Coordinates of C-alpha atoms in Angstrom, one line a residue:
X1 CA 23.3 -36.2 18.4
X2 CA 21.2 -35.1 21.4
X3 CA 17.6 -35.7 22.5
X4 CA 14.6 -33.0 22.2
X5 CA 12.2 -32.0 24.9
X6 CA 9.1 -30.0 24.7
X7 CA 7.7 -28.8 27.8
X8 CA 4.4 -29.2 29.1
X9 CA 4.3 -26.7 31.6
X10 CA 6.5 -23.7 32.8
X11 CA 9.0 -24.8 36.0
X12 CA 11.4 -22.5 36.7
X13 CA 12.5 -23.8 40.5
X14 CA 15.1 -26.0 41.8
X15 CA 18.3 -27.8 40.4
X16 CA 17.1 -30.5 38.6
X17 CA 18.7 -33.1 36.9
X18 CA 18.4 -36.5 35.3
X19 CA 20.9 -39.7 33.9
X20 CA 20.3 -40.3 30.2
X21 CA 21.8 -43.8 29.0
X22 CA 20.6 -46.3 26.0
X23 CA 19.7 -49.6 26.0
X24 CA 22.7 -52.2 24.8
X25 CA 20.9 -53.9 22.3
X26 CA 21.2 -54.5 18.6
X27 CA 16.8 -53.8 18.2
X28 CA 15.0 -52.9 21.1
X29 CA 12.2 -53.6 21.7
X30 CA 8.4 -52.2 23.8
X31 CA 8.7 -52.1 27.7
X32 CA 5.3 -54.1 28.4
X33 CA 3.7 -53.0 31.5
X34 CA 3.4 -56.8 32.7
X35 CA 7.1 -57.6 32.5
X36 CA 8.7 -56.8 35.8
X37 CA 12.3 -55.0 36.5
X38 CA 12.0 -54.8 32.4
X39 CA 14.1 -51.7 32.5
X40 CA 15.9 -52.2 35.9
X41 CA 16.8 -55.6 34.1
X42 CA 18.1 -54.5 30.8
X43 CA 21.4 -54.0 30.0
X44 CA 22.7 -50.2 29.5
X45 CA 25.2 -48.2 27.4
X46 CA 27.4 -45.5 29.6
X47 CA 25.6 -42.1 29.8
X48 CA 25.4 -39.0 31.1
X49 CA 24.0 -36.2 33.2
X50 CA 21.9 -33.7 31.9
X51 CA 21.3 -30.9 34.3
X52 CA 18.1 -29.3 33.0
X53 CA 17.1 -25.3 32.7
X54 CA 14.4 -23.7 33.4
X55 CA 11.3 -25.1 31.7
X56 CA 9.1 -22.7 29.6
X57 CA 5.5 -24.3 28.4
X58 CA 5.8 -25.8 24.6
X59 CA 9.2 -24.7 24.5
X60 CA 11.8 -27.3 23.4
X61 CA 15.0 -27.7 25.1
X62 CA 18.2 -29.9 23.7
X63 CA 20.3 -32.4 25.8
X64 CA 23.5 -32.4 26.0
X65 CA 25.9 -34.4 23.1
X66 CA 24.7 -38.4 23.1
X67 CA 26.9 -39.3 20.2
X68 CA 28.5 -41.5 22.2
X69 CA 25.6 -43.5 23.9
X70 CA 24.3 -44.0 20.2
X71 CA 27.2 -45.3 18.8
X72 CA 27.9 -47.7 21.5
X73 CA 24.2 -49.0 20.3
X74 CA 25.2 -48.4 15.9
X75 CA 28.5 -50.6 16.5
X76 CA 27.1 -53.3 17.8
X77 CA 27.8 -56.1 15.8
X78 CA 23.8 -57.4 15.5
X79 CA 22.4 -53.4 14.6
X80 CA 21.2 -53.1 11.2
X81 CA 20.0 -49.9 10.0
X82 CA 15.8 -49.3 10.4
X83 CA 16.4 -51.4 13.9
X84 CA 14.9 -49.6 17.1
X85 CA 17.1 -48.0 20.0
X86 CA 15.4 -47.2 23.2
X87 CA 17.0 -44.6 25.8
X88 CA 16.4 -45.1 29.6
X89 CA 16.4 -42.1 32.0
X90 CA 16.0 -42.0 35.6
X91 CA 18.4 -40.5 38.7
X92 CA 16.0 -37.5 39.0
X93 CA 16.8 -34.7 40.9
X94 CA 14.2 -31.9 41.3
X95 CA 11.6 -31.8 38.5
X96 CA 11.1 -30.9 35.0
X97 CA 7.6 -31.7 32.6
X98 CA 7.8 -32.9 29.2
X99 CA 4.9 -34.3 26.3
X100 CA 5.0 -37.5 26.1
X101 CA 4.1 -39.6 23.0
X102 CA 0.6 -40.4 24.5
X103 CA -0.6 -37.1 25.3
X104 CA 1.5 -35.3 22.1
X105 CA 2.5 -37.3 18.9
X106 CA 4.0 -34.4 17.6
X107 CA 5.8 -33.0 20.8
X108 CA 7.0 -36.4 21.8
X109 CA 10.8 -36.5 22.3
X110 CA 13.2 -36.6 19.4
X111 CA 16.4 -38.2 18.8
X112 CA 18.5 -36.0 16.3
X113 CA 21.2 -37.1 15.0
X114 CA 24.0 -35.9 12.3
X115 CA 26.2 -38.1 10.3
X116 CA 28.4 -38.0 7.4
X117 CA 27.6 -40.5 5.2
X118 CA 25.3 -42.4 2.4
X119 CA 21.4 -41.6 3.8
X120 CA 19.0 -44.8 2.9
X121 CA 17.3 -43.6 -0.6
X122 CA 13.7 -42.2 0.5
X123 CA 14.0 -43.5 3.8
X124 CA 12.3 -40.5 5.6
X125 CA 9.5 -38.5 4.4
X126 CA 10.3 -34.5 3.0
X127 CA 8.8 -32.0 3.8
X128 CA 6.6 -31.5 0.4
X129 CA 5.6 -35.8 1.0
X130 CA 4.4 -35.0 4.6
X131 CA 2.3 -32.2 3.5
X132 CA 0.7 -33.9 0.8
X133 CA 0.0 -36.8 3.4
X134 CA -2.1 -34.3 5.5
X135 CA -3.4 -32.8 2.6
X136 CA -4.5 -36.2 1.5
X137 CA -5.9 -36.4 4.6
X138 CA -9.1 -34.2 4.0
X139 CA -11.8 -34.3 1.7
X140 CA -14.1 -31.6 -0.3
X141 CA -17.0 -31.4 2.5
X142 CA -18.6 -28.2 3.0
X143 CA -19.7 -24.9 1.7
X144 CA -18.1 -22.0 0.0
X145 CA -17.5 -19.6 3.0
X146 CA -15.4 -16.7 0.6
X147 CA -16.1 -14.1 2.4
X148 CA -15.5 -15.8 6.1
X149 CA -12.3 -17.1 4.6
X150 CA -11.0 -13.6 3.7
X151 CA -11.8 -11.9 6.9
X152 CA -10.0 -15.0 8.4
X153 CA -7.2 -14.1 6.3
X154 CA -7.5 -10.6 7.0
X155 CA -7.2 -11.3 10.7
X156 CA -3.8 -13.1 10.9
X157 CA -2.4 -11.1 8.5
X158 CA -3.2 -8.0 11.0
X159 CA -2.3 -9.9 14.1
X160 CA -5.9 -9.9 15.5
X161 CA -7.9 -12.4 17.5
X162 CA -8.5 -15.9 16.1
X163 CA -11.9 -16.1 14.7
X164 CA -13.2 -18.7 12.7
X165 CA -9.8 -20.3 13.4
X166 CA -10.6 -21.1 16.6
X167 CA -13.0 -24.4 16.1
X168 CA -14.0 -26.6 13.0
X169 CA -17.5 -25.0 13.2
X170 CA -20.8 -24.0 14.9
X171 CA -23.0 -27.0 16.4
X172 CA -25.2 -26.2 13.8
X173 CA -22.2 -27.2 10.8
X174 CA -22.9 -31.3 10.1
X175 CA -20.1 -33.3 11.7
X176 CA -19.0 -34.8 8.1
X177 CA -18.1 -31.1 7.2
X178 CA -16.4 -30.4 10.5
X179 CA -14.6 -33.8 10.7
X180 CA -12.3 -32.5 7.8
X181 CA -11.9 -29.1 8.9
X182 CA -9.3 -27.6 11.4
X183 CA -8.2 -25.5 13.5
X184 CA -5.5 -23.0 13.3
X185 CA -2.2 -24.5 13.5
X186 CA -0.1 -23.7 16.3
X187 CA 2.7 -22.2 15.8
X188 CA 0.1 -19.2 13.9
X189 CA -1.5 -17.8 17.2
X190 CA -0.3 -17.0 21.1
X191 CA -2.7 -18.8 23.3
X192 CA -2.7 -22.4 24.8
X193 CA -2.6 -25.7 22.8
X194 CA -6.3 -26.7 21.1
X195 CA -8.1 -28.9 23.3
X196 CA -9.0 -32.5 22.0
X197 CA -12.0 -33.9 22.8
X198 CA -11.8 -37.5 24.9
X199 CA -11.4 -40.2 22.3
X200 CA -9.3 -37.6 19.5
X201 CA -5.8 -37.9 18.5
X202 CA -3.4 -36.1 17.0
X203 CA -2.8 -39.0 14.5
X204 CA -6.4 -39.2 13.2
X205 CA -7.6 -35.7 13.8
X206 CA -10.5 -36.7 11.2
X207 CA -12.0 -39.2 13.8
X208 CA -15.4 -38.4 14.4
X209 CA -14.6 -37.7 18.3
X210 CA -12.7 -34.6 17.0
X211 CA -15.3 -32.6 15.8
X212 CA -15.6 -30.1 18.8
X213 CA -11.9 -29.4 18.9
X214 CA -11.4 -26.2 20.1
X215 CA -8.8 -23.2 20.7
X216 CA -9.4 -21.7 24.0
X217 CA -9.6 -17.8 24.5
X218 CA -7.5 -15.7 24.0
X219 CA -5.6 -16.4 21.2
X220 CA -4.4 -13.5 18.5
X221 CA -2.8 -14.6 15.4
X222 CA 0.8 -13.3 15.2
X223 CA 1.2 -11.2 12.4
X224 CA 3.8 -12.3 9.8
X225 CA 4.3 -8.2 9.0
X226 CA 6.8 -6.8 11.6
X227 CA 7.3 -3.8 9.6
X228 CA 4.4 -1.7 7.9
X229 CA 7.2 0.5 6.2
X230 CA 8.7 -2.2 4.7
X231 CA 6.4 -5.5 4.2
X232 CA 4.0 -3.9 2.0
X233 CA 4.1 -6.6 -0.6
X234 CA 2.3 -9.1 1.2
X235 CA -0.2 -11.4 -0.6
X236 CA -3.3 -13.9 -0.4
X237 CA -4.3 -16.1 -2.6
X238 CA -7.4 -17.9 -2.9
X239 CA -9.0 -20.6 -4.6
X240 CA -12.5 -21.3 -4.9
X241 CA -14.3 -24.3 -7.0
X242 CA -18.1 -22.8 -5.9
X243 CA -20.3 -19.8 -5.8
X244 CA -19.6 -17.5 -2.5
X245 CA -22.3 -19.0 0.8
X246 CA -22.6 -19.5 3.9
X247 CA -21.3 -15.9 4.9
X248 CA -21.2 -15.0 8.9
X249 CA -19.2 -12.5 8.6
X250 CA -21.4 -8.8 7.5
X251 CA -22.0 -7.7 10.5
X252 CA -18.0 -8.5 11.8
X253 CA -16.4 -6.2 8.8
X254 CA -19.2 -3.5 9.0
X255 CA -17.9 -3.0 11.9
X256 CA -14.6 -3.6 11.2
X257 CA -14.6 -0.8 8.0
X258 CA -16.9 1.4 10.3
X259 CA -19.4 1.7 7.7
X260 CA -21.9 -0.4 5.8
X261 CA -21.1 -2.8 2.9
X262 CA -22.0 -3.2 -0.8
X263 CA -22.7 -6.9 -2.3
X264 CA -25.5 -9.1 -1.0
X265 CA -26.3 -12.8 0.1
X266 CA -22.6 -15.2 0.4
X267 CA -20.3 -12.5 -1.2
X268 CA -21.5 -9.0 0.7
X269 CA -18.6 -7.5 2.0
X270 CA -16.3 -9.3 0.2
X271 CA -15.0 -6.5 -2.0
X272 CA -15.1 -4.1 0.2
X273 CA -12.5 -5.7 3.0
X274 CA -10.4 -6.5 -0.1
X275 CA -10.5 -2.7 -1.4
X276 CA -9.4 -1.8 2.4
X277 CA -6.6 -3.9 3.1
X278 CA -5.2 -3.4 -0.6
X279 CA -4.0 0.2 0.5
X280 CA -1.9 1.2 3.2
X281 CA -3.1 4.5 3.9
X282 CA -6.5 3.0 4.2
X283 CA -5.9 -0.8 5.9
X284 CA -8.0 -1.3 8.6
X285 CA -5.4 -4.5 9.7
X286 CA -2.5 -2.2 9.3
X287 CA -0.6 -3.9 6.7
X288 CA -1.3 -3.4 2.9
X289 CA -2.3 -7.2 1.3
X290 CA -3.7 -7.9 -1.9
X291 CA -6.0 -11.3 -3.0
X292 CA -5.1 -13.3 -5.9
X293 CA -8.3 -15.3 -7.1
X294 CA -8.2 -19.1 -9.0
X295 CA -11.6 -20.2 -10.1
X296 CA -11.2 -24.1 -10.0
X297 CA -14.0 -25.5 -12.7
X298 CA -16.0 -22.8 -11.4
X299 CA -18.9 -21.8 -13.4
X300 CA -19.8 -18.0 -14.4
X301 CA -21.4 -16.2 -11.4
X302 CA -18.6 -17.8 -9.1
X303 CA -16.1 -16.5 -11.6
X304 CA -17.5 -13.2 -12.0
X305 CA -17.3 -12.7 -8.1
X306 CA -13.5 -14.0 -7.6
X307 CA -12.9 -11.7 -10.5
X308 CA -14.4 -8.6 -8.9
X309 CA -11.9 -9.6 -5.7
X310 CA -8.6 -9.4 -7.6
X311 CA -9.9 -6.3 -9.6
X312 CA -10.8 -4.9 -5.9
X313 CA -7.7 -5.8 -4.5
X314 CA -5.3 -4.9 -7.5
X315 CA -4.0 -8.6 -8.0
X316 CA -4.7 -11.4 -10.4
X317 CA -7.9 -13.6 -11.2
X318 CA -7.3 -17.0 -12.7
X319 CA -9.1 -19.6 -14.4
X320 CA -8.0 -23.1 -13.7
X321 CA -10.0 -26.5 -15.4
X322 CA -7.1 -29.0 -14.5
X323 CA -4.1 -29.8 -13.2
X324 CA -2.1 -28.4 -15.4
X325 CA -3.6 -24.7 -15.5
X326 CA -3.5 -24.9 -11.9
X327 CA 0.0 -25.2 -12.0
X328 CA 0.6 -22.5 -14.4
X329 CA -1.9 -20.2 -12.3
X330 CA 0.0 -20.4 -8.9
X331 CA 3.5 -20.0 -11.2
X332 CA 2.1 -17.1 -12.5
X333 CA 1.3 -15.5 -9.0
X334 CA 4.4 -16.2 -7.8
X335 CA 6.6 -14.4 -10.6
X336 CA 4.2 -11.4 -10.1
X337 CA 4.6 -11.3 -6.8
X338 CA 8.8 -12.0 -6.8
X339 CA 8.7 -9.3 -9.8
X340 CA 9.2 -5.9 -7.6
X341 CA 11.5 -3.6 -7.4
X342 CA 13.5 -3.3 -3.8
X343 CA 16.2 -1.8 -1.4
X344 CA 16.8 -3.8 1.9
X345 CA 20.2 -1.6 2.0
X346 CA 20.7 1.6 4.1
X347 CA 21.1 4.7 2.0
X348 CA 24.1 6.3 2.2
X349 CA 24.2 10.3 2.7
X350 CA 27.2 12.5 3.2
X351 CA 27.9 13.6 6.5
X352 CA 30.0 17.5 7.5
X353 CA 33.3 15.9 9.0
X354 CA 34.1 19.3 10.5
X355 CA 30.0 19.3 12.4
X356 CA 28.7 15.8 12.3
X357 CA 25.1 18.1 12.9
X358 CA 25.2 19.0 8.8
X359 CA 25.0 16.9 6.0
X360 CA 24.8 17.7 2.3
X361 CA 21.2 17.2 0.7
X362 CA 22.5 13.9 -1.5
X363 CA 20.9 10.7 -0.6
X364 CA 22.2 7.4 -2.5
X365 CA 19.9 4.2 -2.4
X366 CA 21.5 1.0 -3.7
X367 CA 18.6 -1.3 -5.5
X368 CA 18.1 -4.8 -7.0
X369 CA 15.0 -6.5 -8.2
X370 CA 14.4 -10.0 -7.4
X371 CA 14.3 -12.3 -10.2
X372 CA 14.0 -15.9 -11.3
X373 CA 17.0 -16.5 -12.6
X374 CA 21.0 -16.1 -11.2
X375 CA 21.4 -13.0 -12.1
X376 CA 19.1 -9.9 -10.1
X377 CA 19.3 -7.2 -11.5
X378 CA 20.5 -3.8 -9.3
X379 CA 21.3 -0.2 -9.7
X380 CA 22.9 3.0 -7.6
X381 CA 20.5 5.8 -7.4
X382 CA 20.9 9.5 -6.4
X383 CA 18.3 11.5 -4.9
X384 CA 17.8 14.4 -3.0
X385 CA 16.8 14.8 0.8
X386 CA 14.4 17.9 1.7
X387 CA 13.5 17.9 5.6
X388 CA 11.9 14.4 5.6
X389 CA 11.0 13.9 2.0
X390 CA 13.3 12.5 -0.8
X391 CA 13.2 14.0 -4.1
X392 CA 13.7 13.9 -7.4
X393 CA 16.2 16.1 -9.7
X394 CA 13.0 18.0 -10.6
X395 CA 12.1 18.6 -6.8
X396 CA 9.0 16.2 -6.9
X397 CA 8.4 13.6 -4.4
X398 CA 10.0 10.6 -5.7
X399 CA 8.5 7.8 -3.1
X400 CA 4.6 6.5 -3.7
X401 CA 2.9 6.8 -0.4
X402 CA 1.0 3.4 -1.2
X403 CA 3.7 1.4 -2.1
X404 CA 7.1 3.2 -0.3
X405 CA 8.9 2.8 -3.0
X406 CA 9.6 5.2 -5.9
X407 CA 7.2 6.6 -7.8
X408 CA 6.6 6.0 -11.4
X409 CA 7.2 9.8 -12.8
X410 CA 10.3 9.5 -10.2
X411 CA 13.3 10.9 -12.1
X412 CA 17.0 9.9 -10.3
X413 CA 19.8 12.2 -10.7
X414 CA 22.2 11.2 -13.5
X415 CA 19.4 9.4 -15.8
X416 CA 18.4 10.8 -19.2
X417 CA 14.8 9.9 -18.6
X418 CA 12.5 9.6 -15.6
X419 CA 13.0 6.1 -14.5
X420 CA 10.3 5.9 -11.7
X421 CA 10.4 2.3 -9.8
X422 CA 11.9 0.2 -12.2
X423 CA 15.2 -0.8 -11.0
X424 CA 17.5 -1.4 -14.3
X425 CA 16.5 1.7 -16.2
X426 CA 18.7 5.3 -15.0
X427 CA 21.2 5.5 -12.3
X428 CA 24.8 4.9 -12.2
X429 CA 23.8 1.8 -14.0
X430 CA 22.9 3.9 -17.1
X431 CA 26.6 5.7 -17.1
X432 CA 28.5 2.2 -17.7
X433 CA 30.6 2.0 -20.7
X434 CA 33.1 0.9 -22.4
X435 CA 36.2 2.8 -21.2
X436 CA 36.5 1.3 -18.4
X437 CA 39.8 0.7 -16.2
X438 CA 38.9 -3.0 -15.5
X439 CA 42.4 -5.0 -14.5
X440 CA 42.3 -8.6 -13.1
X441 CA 45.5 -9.3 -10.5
X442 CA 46.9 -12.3 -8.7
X443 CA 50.4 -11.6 -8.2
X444 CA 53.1 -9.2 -6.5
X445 CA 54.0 -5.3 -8.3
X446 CA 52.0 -2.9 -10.3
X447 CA 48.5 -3.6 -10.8
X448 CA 47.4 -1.1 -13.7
X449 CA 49.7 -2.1 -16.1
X450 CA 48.8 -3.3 -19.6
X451 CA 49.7 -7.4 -18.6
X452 CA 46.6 -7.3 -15.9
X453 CA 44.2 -5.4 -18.1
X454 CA 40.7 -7.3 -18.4
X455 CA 40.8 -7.6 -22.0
X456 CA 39.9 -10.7 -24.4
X457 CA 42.8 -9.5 -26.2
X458 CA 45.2 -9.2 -23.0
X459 CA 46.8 -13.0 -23.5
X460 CA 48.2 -13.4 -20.3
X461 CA 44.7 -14.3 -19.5
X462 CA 44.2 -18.2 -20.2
X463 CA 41.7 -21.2 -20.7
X464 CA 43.7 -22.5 -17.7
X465 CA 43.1 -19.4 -16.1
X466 CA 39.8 -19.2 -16.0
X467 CA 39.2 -23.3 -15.7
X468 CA 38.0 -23.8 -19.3
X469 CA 40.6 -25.4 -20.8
X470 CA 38.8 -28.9 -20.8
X471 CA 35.7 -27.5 -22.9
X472 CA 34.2 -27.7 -26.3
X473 CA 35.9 -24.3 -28.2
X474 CA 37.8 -23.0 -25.1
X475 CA 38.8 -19.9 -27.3
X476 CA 35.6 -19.0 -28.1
X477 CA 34.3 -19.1 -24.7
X478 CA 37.3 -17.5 -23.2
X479 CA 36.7 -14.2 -25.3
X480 CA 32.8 -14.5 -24.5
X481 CA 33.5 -14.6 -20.9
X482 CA 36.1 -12.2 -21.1
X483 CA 33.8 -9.7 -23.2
X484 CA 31.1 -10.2 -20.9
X485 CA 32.8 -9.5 -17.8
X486 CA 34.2 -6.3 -19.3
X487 CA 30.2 -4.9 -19.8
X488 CA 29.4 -6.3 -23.7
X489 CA 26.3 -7.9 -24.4
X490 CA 27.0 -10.5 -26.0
X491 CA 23.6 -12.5 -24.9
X492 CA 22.0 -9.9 -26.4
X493 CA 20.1 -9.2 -22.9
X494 CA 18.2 -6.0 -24.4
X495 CA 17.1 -7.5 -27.6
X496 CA 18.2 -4.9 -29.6
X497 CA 19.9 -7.7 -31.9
X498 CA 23.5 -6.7 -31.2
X499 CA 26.0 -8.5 -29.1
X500 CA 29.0 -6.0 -29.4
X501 CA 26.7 -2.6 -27.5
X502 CA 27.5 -2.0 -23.9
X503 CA 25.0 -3.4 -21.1
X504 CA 23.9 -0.9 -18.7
X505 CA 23.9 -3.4 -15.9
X506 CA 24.7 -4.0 -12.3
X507 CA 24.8 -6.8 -10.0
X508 CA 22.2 -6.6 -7.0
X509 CA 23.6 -5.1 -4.1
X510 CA 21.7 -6.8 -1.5
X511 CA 25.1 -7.5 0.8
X512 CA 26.2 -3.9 0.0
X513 CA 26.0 -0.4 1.1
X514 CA 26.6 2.6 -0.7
X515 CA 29.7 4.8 1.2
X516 CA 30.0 8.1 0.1
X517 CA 34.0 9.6 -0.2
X518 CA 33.7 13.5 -0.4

């Protein structure tokens, strides 16, 4: 257990120090101003000393262990779970600043604890209930800013200055709209903290005295793209119930693209920032994203325009009327967007050993494709390096410039057939058969000997062996493990109706790295 601090302002001098002790009873209760000596008067737990670092604004900083102060409070014979503990701290040396829960709800000090044991059954909020709580919180107010909401987009994703982001709206927007809009959240920019207006809270940040909440400048948006190389598949996704209005934002993207835009009235510009940050070569933000569209119990001319954005932007338009298509339109974006092809794993190339300045011209890349289900499919492919470009076994470039990943004419060494970017087709993958020296060992002596050969008729292998023994037809499902292991397809995974061919499959290598033995 410990307690959590988030500093208020930076303090980097001095030794400081404070005592940290909790108060001995079985429900605590409030410290009212008017009650004099309260805490002096109260009786304490043992604590302990906390000698603090260096204090960094809105960082938060851990105490040391206070298990032991909060168990002297738990086994008291009068505590009942749900009952209050308070925590007293004083003996300050030097000085350290911390929110408190006046000034910050949400960066008041925490008490975290761990424990082993049976958790009270929805006793806490998740994660998923507190964001439907603040969801909850707003209401449909407003216009249909598209195109404002895009550049907006545009500009976190490229790590530029917050924009629109920055207050709920212009003097000129009515205060029912503003009241539920909001700011950027916090931890999406560098910049100070939003400033709240006198008489707004961070528990009601609907109140009407909230409405000129504002981010002071400067404040960028950090960008959630470290690497342009890599994070190409990056994605928004917007939904939209109305017809595009309200748009501020022409003049901002002319100059943004450097030239002037097509469209006119709430959706000009629109396609053309979409078109732009769809290709890297051409991204004005530096990353590469593409915009999904939903059209909510939109009617045609609405639809028509959120149409035109996915066809700009090469990703999906969608057409939702209820809950239930809604549902099946955000599932839909997601498998499209988890269904790539992809290496996080350093090729492997072969290196002179007698001048470590040489290396032959093989390259190997080890592949997977993520996938809903357990099993990812991966691959081993060979290529060939040419100066700084990676080719194909017919000497063509085998890497799309737009994507950075393999082109789709690509044709790997060792496949029948060009196999472009899809992960499972060519490779070493493709050379898997069935005479294979597969043995499984778990004892002392020769390993390739017939008794450890991995073979549904090898009968040293057991039910027990392989934990079965308890289920429904144990033989049958011994030899269907055993077959599968060994490469058969006996789930029929290429549809080709037969469960005795060979699969031409690999697990993802996404812990692995291809080394190369000359």
């Amino acid at each position: 257990a410990y307690l959590e601090f988030t500093a208020y302002s930076t303090v980097t001098y001095g030794n400081p120090s404070m005592r940290i002790r909790g108060v001995a009873d079985d429900d605590a209760s409030d410290f009212h101003p008017g009650r004099r000596n309260r805490l002096r008067n109260l009786p304490k737990t043992s604590g302990i000393t906390w000698s603090m670092p260096d204090f960094y604004n809105n960082y938060t900083y851990r105490t040391p262990d206070v298990s032991n102060i909060v168990k002297q409070i738990v086994d008291r014979s009068g505590w009942r779970s749900g009952n209050d503990m308070a925590f007293v701290l004083d003996d300050f040396v030097s000085y350290r600043g911390a929110h408190t829960y006046n000034n910050s709800p949400s960066k008041a000090p925490k008490l975290i604890v761990k424990f082993n044991g049976s958790a009270t059954p929805r006793a806490s909020a998740t994660v998923r209930e507190h964001l439907i709580s603040k969801i909850d919180e707003l209401s449909a107010n407003g216009l249909t800013p598209i195109v404002d909401t895009l550049l907006e987009a545009a500009n976190y994703y490229g790590g530029r200055d917050v924009d629109y982001g920055r207050k709920r709206g212009e003097s000129d927007v009515s205060s029912s709209v503003r009241r539920s809009t909001r700011v950027s959240h916090r931890s999406s920019y560098i910049g100070a903290d939003s400033i709240l207006p006198s008489g707004c809270s961070e528990d009601n940040l609907s109140d009407r005295d909230c409405i000129t909440e504002q981010i002071p400048t400067p404040a960028s948006y950090i960008s959630p793209v470290s690497d342009l190389q890599c994070q190409t598949n990056n994605h928004i996704v917007l939904l939209s119930d109305g017809e595009a209005n309200n748009n501020h934002s022409v003049s901002k993207i002319q100059t943004l693209l450097g030239k002037s835009c097509t469209g006119s009235g709430g959706e000009k510009c629109g396609l053309d920032l979409v078109r732009n940050i769809s290709e890297a070569s051409t991204s004005v933000i530096g990353p590469r994203v593409i915009t999904h569209t939903i059209g909510f119990a939109a009617n045609n001319t609405a639809n028509n325009f959120l149409n035109q954005l996915a066809l700009q932007s090469g990703g999906g338009f969608y057409q939702a009327d209820n809950s239930t298509d809604l549902l099946e339109a955000f599932n839909t974006i997601l498998r499209s967007v988890k269904d790539i092809n992809a290496t996080f794993v350093s090729p492997g190339v072969a290196v002179n050993q007698l001048n470590r300045l040489t290396h032959r011209d093989e390259l190997y890349f080890a592949l997977f494709k993520p996938s809903e289900g357990a099993i990812w499919p991966g691959n081993l492919k060979r290529y060939r390096l040419s100066g700084d470009e990676i080719l194909d076994k017919n000497s063509l470039n085998a890497v799309d410039s737009v994507t950075g990943f393999f082109a789709e004419n690509a044709h790997s060494y060792w496949s029948t057939l060009a196999d472009g970017s899809e992960v499972s087709e060519g490779g070493a993958a493709s050379r898997l058969g069935g005479n294979r020296n597969i043995y499984v060992f778990n004892d002392t002596g020769s390993i390739v000997r017939s008794a450890n050969e991995l073979h549904e008729n090898n009968t040293n292998i057991t039910n027990t062996d392989l934990a079965i023994q308890g289920e429904t037809d144990a033989d049958a499902l011994r030899d269907a493990i055993l077959k599968w292991t060994r490469g058969l397809d006996v789930k029929d995974s290429n549809g080709d109706g037969s469960t005795t061919d060979y699969r031409s499959q690999m697990g993802d290598p996404i812990h692995s790295q291809p080394i190369i033995v000359n």
